[in-house]
Amino acid sequence: MVMSEIHHPLLQTSLERARVKGWEQDAPPPPSLQPTAVALQCLLSGSWRSDTSCRMVVSTLDKDNRFSGFYLPGPAAGYSELLTSPLEGSQQDTRLVPQPTFSFTVNWRLQDSEMAQTSVFLGQCYVDTNGEETLHALWLLREAADSPEEDWKAIR
């Protein structure tokens, strides 16, 4: 039951809206960073792997539910010029919303290139009946344009 398929121009990662192959938790946060009282889910801290073997590593959420981390391109992405790139974002408080929405920005680092590219991701974390977490996300890529007349082609 695929509602839509999206291909990221840099990563060629296909995401299915019904079950996100693109983002499954690769590794939970270390035990020292996991909650002790109530088992909270959909904390984005940890490592997430895409269906093209890209990885998103997210630090511990701060008290305002903000996080940082990095995005590592995978070999299946097919873009050797893509380097590990920083990301920053935030998510809703999981104590208030059990399946929170989130957003993050990736400022792409490209090998041997000064080209400025940024992607924003907006999505929601879902927990299925087996307790498995998946992320459903949409993205928008912005490249630097040389002039306002070329602005129309800078967004994908």
PDB file of C-alpha atoms in Angstrom:
ATOM      1  CA  MET A   1       0.000   0.000   0.000  1.00  0.00           C
ATOM      2  CA  VAL A   2       2.322   2.728  -1.228  1.00  0.00           C
ATOM      3  CA  MET A   3       0.689   6.150  -1.161  1.00  0.00           C
ATOM      4  CA  SER A   4       3.613   7.970  -2.729  1.00  0.00           C
ATOM      5  CA  GLU A   5       7.207   7.366  -3.608  1.00  0.00           C
ATOM      6  CA  ILE A   6       9.796  10.089  -3.278  1.00  0.00           C
ATOM      7  CA  HIS A   7      13.304  10.097  -4.728  1.00  0.00           C
ATOM      8  CA  HIS A   8      15.769  12.451  -3.040  1.00  0.00           C
ATOM      9  CA  PRO A   9      17.929  13.958  -5.802  1.00  0.00           C
ATOM     10  CA  LEU A  10      21.098  13.698  -3.706  1.00  0.00           C
ATOM     11  CA  LEU A  11      20.499  10.394  -1.991  1.00  0.00           C
ATOM     12  CA  GLN A  12      18.101   8.555  -4.292  1.00  0.00           C
ATOM     13  CA  THR A  13      16.364   7.227  -1.188  1.00  0.00           C
ATOM     14  CA  SER A  14      12.849   5.991  -1.828  1.00  0.00           C
ATOM     15  CA  LEU A  15      10.439   6.410   1.044  1.00  0.00           C
ATOM     16  CA  GLU A  16       7.105   4.658   1.273  1.00  0.00           C
ATOM     17  CA  ARG A  17       4.389   6.421   3.218  1.00  0.00           C
ATOM     18  CA  ALA A  18       2.787   3.161   4.414  1.00  0.00           C
ATOM     19  CA  ARG A  19       6.026   1.664   5.777  1.00  0.00           C
ATOM     20  CA  VAL A  20       9.120   3.771   5.651  1.00  0.00           C
ATOM     21  CA  LYS A  21      11.895   1.623   4.285  1.00  0.00           C
ATOM     22  CA  GLY A  22      13.914   4.819   4.217  1.00  0.00           C
ATOM     23  CA  TRP A  23      14.249   5.183   7.976  1.00  0.00           C
ATOM     24  CA  GLU A  24      14.347   2.408  10.503  1.00  0.00           C
ATOM     25  CA  GLN A  25      16.191   2.669  13.772  1.00  0.00           C
ATOM     26  CA  ASP A  26      19.636   1.192  13.243  1.00  0.00           C
ATOM     27  CA  ALA A  27      20.717   1.354  16.871  1.00  0.00           C
ATOM     28  CA  PRO A  28      19.029   2.728  19.986  1.00  0.00           C
ATOM     29  CA  PRO A  29      20.796   5.262  22.156  1.00  0.00           C
ATOM     30  CA  PRO A  30      23.303   3.789  24.616  1.00  0.00           C
ATOM     31  CA  PRO A  31      21.800   2.509  27.921  1.00  0.00           C
ATOM     32  CA  SER A  32      23.147   5.552  29.788  1.00  0.00           C
ATOM     33  CA  LEU A  33      20.981   7.807  27.597  1.00  0.00           C
ATOM     34  CA  GLN A  34      17.792   5.729  27.665  1.00  0.00           C
ATOM     35  CA  PRO A  35      14.944   6.743  29.992  1.00  0.00           C
ATOM     36  CA  THR A  36      14.741   4.720  33.191  1.00  0.00           C
ATOM     37  CA  ALA A  37      11.240   5.294  34.569  1.00  0.00           C
ATOM     38  CA  VAL A  38       8.783   4.980  31.693  1.00  0.00           C
ATOM     39  CA  ALA A  39       9.867   3.388  28.438  1.00  0.00           C
ATOM     40  CA  LEU A  40       9.427   6.257  26.003  1.00  0.00           C
ATOM     41  CA  GLN A  41       9.460   5.562  22.298  1.00  0.00           C
ATOM     42  CA  CYS A  42      10.068   7.741  19.283  1.00  0.00           C
ATOM     43  CA  LEU A  43      13.017   9.504  20.852  1.00  0.00           C
ATOM     44  CA  LEU A  44      15.073  10.239  17.755  1.00  0.00           C
ATOM     45  CA  SER A  45      18.360   9.808  19.633  1.00  0.00           C
ATOM     46  CA  GLY A  46      20.444   7.032  18.137  1.00  0.00           C
ATOM     47  CA  SER A  47      21.255   5.801  14.661  1.00  0.00           C
ATOM     48  CA  TRP A  48      18.728   5.432  11.822  1.00  0.00           C
ATOM     49  CA  ARG A  49      19.434   3.615   8.545  1.00  0.00           C
ATOM     50  CA  SER A  50      17.789   4.167   5.161  1.00  0.00           C
ATOM     51  CA  ASP A  51      17.049   1.578   2.495  1.00  0.00           C
ATOM     52  CA  THR A  52      20.092   2.880   0.576  1.00  0.00           C
ATOM     53  CA  SER A  53      22.325   2.393   3.642  1.00  0.00           C
ATOM     54  CA  CYS A  54      22.518   6.093   4.439  1.00  0.00           C
ATOM     55  CA  ARG A  55      22.735   6.733   8.165  1.00  0.00           C
ATOM     56  CA  MET A  56      21.401   9.529  10.290  1.00  0.00           C
ATOM     57  CA  VAL A  57      23.011   9.715  13.731  1.00  0.00           C
ATOM     58  CA  VAL A  58      21.128  11.870  16.228  1.00  0.00           C
ATOM     59  CA  SER A  59      22.507  13.116  19.542  1.00  0.00           C
ATOM     60  CA  THR A  60      20.563  13.153  22.781  1.00  0.00           C
ATOM     61  CA  LEU A  61      17.614  15.531  22.786  1.00  0.00           C
ATOM     62  CA  ASP A  62      18.133  18.568  24.997  1.00  0.00           C
ATOM     63  CA  LYS A  63      15.535  19.877  27.464  1.00  0.00           C
ATOM     64  CA  ASP A  64      13.810  21.781  24.640  1.00  0.00           C
ATOM     65  CA  ASN A  65      13.641  18.643  22.423  1.00  0.00           C
ATOM     66  CA  ARG A  66      16.307  19.939  20.048  1.00  0.00           C
ATOM     67  CA  PHE A  67      18.992  17.692  18.626  1.00  0.00           C
ATOM     68  CA  SER A  68      22.006  17.693  16.362  1.00  0.00           C
ATOM     69  CA  GLY A  69      23.944  15.003  14.603  1.00  0.00           C
ATOM     70  CA  PHE A  70      25.167  14.030  11.191  1.00  0.00           C
ATOM     71  CA  TYR A  71      24.049  12.349   8.008  1.00  0.00           C
ATOM     72  CA  LEU A  72      26.305   9.781   6.324  1.00  0.00           C
ATOM     73  CA  PRO A  73      25.674   8.895   2.683  1.00  0.00           C
ATOM     74  CA  GLY A  74      25.540   5.195   1.894  1.00  0.00           C
ATOM     75  CA  PRO A  75      27.191   3.403  -1.021  1.00  0.00           C
ATOM     76  CA  ALA A  76      23.817   2.797  -2.696  1.00  0.00           C
ATOM     77  CA  ALA A  77      23.216   6.549  -2.848  1.00  0.00           C
ATOM     78  CA  GLY A  78      25.662   6.670  -5.756  1.00  0.00           C
ATOM     79  CA  TYR A  79      27.044  10.116  -4.999  1.00  0.00           C
ATOM     80  CA  SER A  80      30.711   9.836  -4.072  1.00  0.00           C
ATOM     81  CA  GLU A  81      31.011  13.630  -3.739  1.00  0.00           C
ATOM     82  CA  LEU A  82      28.597  13.622  -0.788  1.00  0.00           C
ATOM     83  CA  LEU A  83      30.413  13.841   2.566  1.00  0.00           C
ATOM     84  CA  THR A  84      29.206  13.313   6.111  1.00  0.00           C
ATOM     85  CA  SER A  85      27.033  16.378   6.697  1.00  0.00           C
ATOM     86  CA  PRO A  86      25.769  18.081   9.869  1.00  0.00           C
ATOM     87  CA  LEU A  87      22.102  18.090  10.807  1.00  0.00           C
ATOM     88  CA  GLU A  88      20.035  19.981  13.379  1.00  0.00           C
ATOM     89  CA  GLY A  89      16.412  19.587  14.327  1.00  0.00           C
ATOM     90  CA  SER A  90      13.697  19.260  16.917  1.00  0.00           C
ATOM     91  CA  GLN A  91      10.783  17.017  17.781  1.00  0.00           C
ATOM     92  CA  GLN A  92       7.643  17.234  19.868  1.00  0.00           C
ATOM     93  CA  ASP A  93       7.849  16.172  23.512  1.00  0.00           C
ATOM     94  CA  THR A  94       7.194  12.399  23.654  1.00  0.00           C
ATOM     95  CA  ARG A  95       5.738  12.765  27.155  1.00  0.00           C
ATOM     96  CA  LEU A  96       2.923  14.820  25.616  1.00  0.00           C
ATOM     97  CA  VAL A  97       2.629  13.245  22.158  1.00  0.00           C
ATOM     98  CA  PRO A  98       3.330   9.494  21.846  1.00  0.00           C
ATOM     99  CA  GLN A  99       3.986   9.613  18.077  1.00  0.00           C
ATOM    100  CA  PRO A 100       5.684  13.005  17.696  1.00  0.00           C
ATOM    101  CA  THR A 101       6.326  15.115  14.636  1.00  0.00           C
ATOM    102  CA  PHE A 102       9.873  16.233  13.950  1.00  0.00           C
ATOM    103  CA  SER A 103      11.922  18.335  11.576  1.00  0.00           C
ATOM    104  CA  PHE A 104      15.599  18.568  10.778  1.00  0.00           C
ATOM    105  CA  THR A 105      17.884  20.388   8.388  1.00  0.00           C
ATOM    106  CA  VAL A 106      20.943  18.952   6.644  1.00  0.00           C
ATOM    107  CA  ASN A 107      23.561  21.360   5.310  1.00  0.00           C
ATOM    108  CA  TRP A 108      25.216  19.208   2.671  1.00  0.00           C
ATOM    109  CA  ARG A 109      28.986  19.004   2.465  1.00  0.00           C
ATOM    110  CA  LEU A 110      30.151  18.160  -1.045  1.00  0.00           C
ATOM    111  CA  GLN A 111      33.664  17.021  -1.874  1.00  0.00           C
ATOM    112  CA  ASP A 112      35.633  19.598  -3.903  1.00  0.00           C
ATOM    113  CA  SER A 113      32.628  21.891  -4.191  1.00  0.00           C
ATOM    114  CA  GLU A 114      31.571  25.248  -2.808  1.00  0.00           C
ATOM    115  CA  MET A 115      27.968  24.680  -3.950  1.00  0.00           C
ATOM    116  CA  ALA A 116      25.512  25.432  -1.148  1.00  0.00           C
ATOM    117  CA  GLN A 117      22.746  22.862  -0.728  1.00  0.00           C
ATOM    118  CA  THR A 118      20.380  22.380   2.187  1.00  0.00           C
ATOM    119  CA  SER A 119      17.571  19.889   2.736  1.00  0.00           C
ATOM    120  CA  VAL A 120      14.782  20.080   5.262  1.00  0.00           C
ATOM    121  CA  PHE A 121      12.904  17.002   6.394  1.00  0.00           C
ATOM    122  CA  LEU A 122       9.498  17.111   8.079  1.00  0.00           C
ATOM    123  CA  GLY A 123       7.853  14.012   9.412  1.00  0.00           C
ATOM    124  CA  GLN A 124       6.405  11.926  12.179  1.00  0.00           C
ATOM    125  CA  CYS A 125       7.592   8.920  14.154  1.00  0.00           C
ATOM    126  CA  TYR A 126       5.164   5.991  14.361  1.00  0.00           C
ATOM    127  CA  VAL A 127       5.169   2.960  16.632  1.00  0.00           C
ATOM    128  CA  ASP A 128       3.484  -0.173  15.287  1.00  0.00           C
ATOM    129  CA  THR A 129       1.730  -2.851  17.369  1.00  0.00           C
ATOM    130  CA  ASN A 130       5.055  -4.687  17.811  1.00  0.00           C
ATOM    131  CA  GLY A 131       6.704  -1.555  19.208  1.00  0.00           C
ATOM    132  CA  GLU A 132       8.815  -0.981  16.073  1.00  0.00           C
ATOM    133  CA  GLU A 133       9.511   2.662  15.322  1.00  0.00           C
ATOM    134  CA  THR A 134       9.510   4.070  11.799  1.00  0.00           C
ATOM    135  CA  LEU A 135       9.889   7.588  10.493  1.00  0.00           C
ATOM    136  CA  HIS A 136       7.672   8.954   7.741  1.00  0.00           C
ATOM    137  CA  ALA A 137       9.143  12.095   6.227  1.00  0.00           C
ATOM    138  CA  LEU A 138       8.931  14.489   3.328  1.00  0.00           C
ATOM    139  CA  TRP A 139      11.906  16.556   2.191  1.00  0.00           C
ATOM    140  CA  LEU A 140      12.727  19.703   0.274  1.00  0.00           C
ATOM    141  CA  LEU A 141      16.139  20.441  -1.274  1.00  0.00           C
ATOM    142  CA  ARG A 142      17.339  24.005  -1.839  1.00  0.00           C
ATOM    143  CA  GLU A 143      20.402  24.907  -3.903  1.00  0.00           C
ATOM    144  CA  ALA A 144      21.937  28.349  -4.048  1.00  0.00           C
ATOM    145  CA  ALA A 145      20.748  30.303  -7.105  1.00  0.00           C
ATOM    146  CA  ASP A 146      22.870  32.840  -8.972  1.00  0.00           C
ATOM    147  CA  SER A 147      20.018  35.337  -9.341  1.00  0.00           C
ATOM    148  CA  PRO A 148      16.327  35.849  -8.492  1.00  0.00           C
ATOM    149  CA  GLU A 149      15.487  34.885 -12.074  1.00  0.00           C
ATOM    150  CA  GLU A 150      16.976  31.415 -11.439  1.00  0.00           C
ATOM    151  CA  ASP A 151      15.235  31.013  -8.081  1.00  0.00           C
ATOM    152  CA  TRP A 152      12.503  28.804  -9.556  1.00  0.00           C
ATOM    153  CA  LYS A 153      14.925  25.980 -10.336  1.00  0.00           C
ATOM    154  CA  ALA A 154      16.767  26.054  -7.001  1.00  0.00           C
ATOM    155  CA  ILE A 155      14.110  24.071  -5.103  1.00  0.00           C
ATOM    156  CA  ARG A 156      13.412  20.385  -5.656  1.00  0.00           C
TER     157      ARG A 156
END
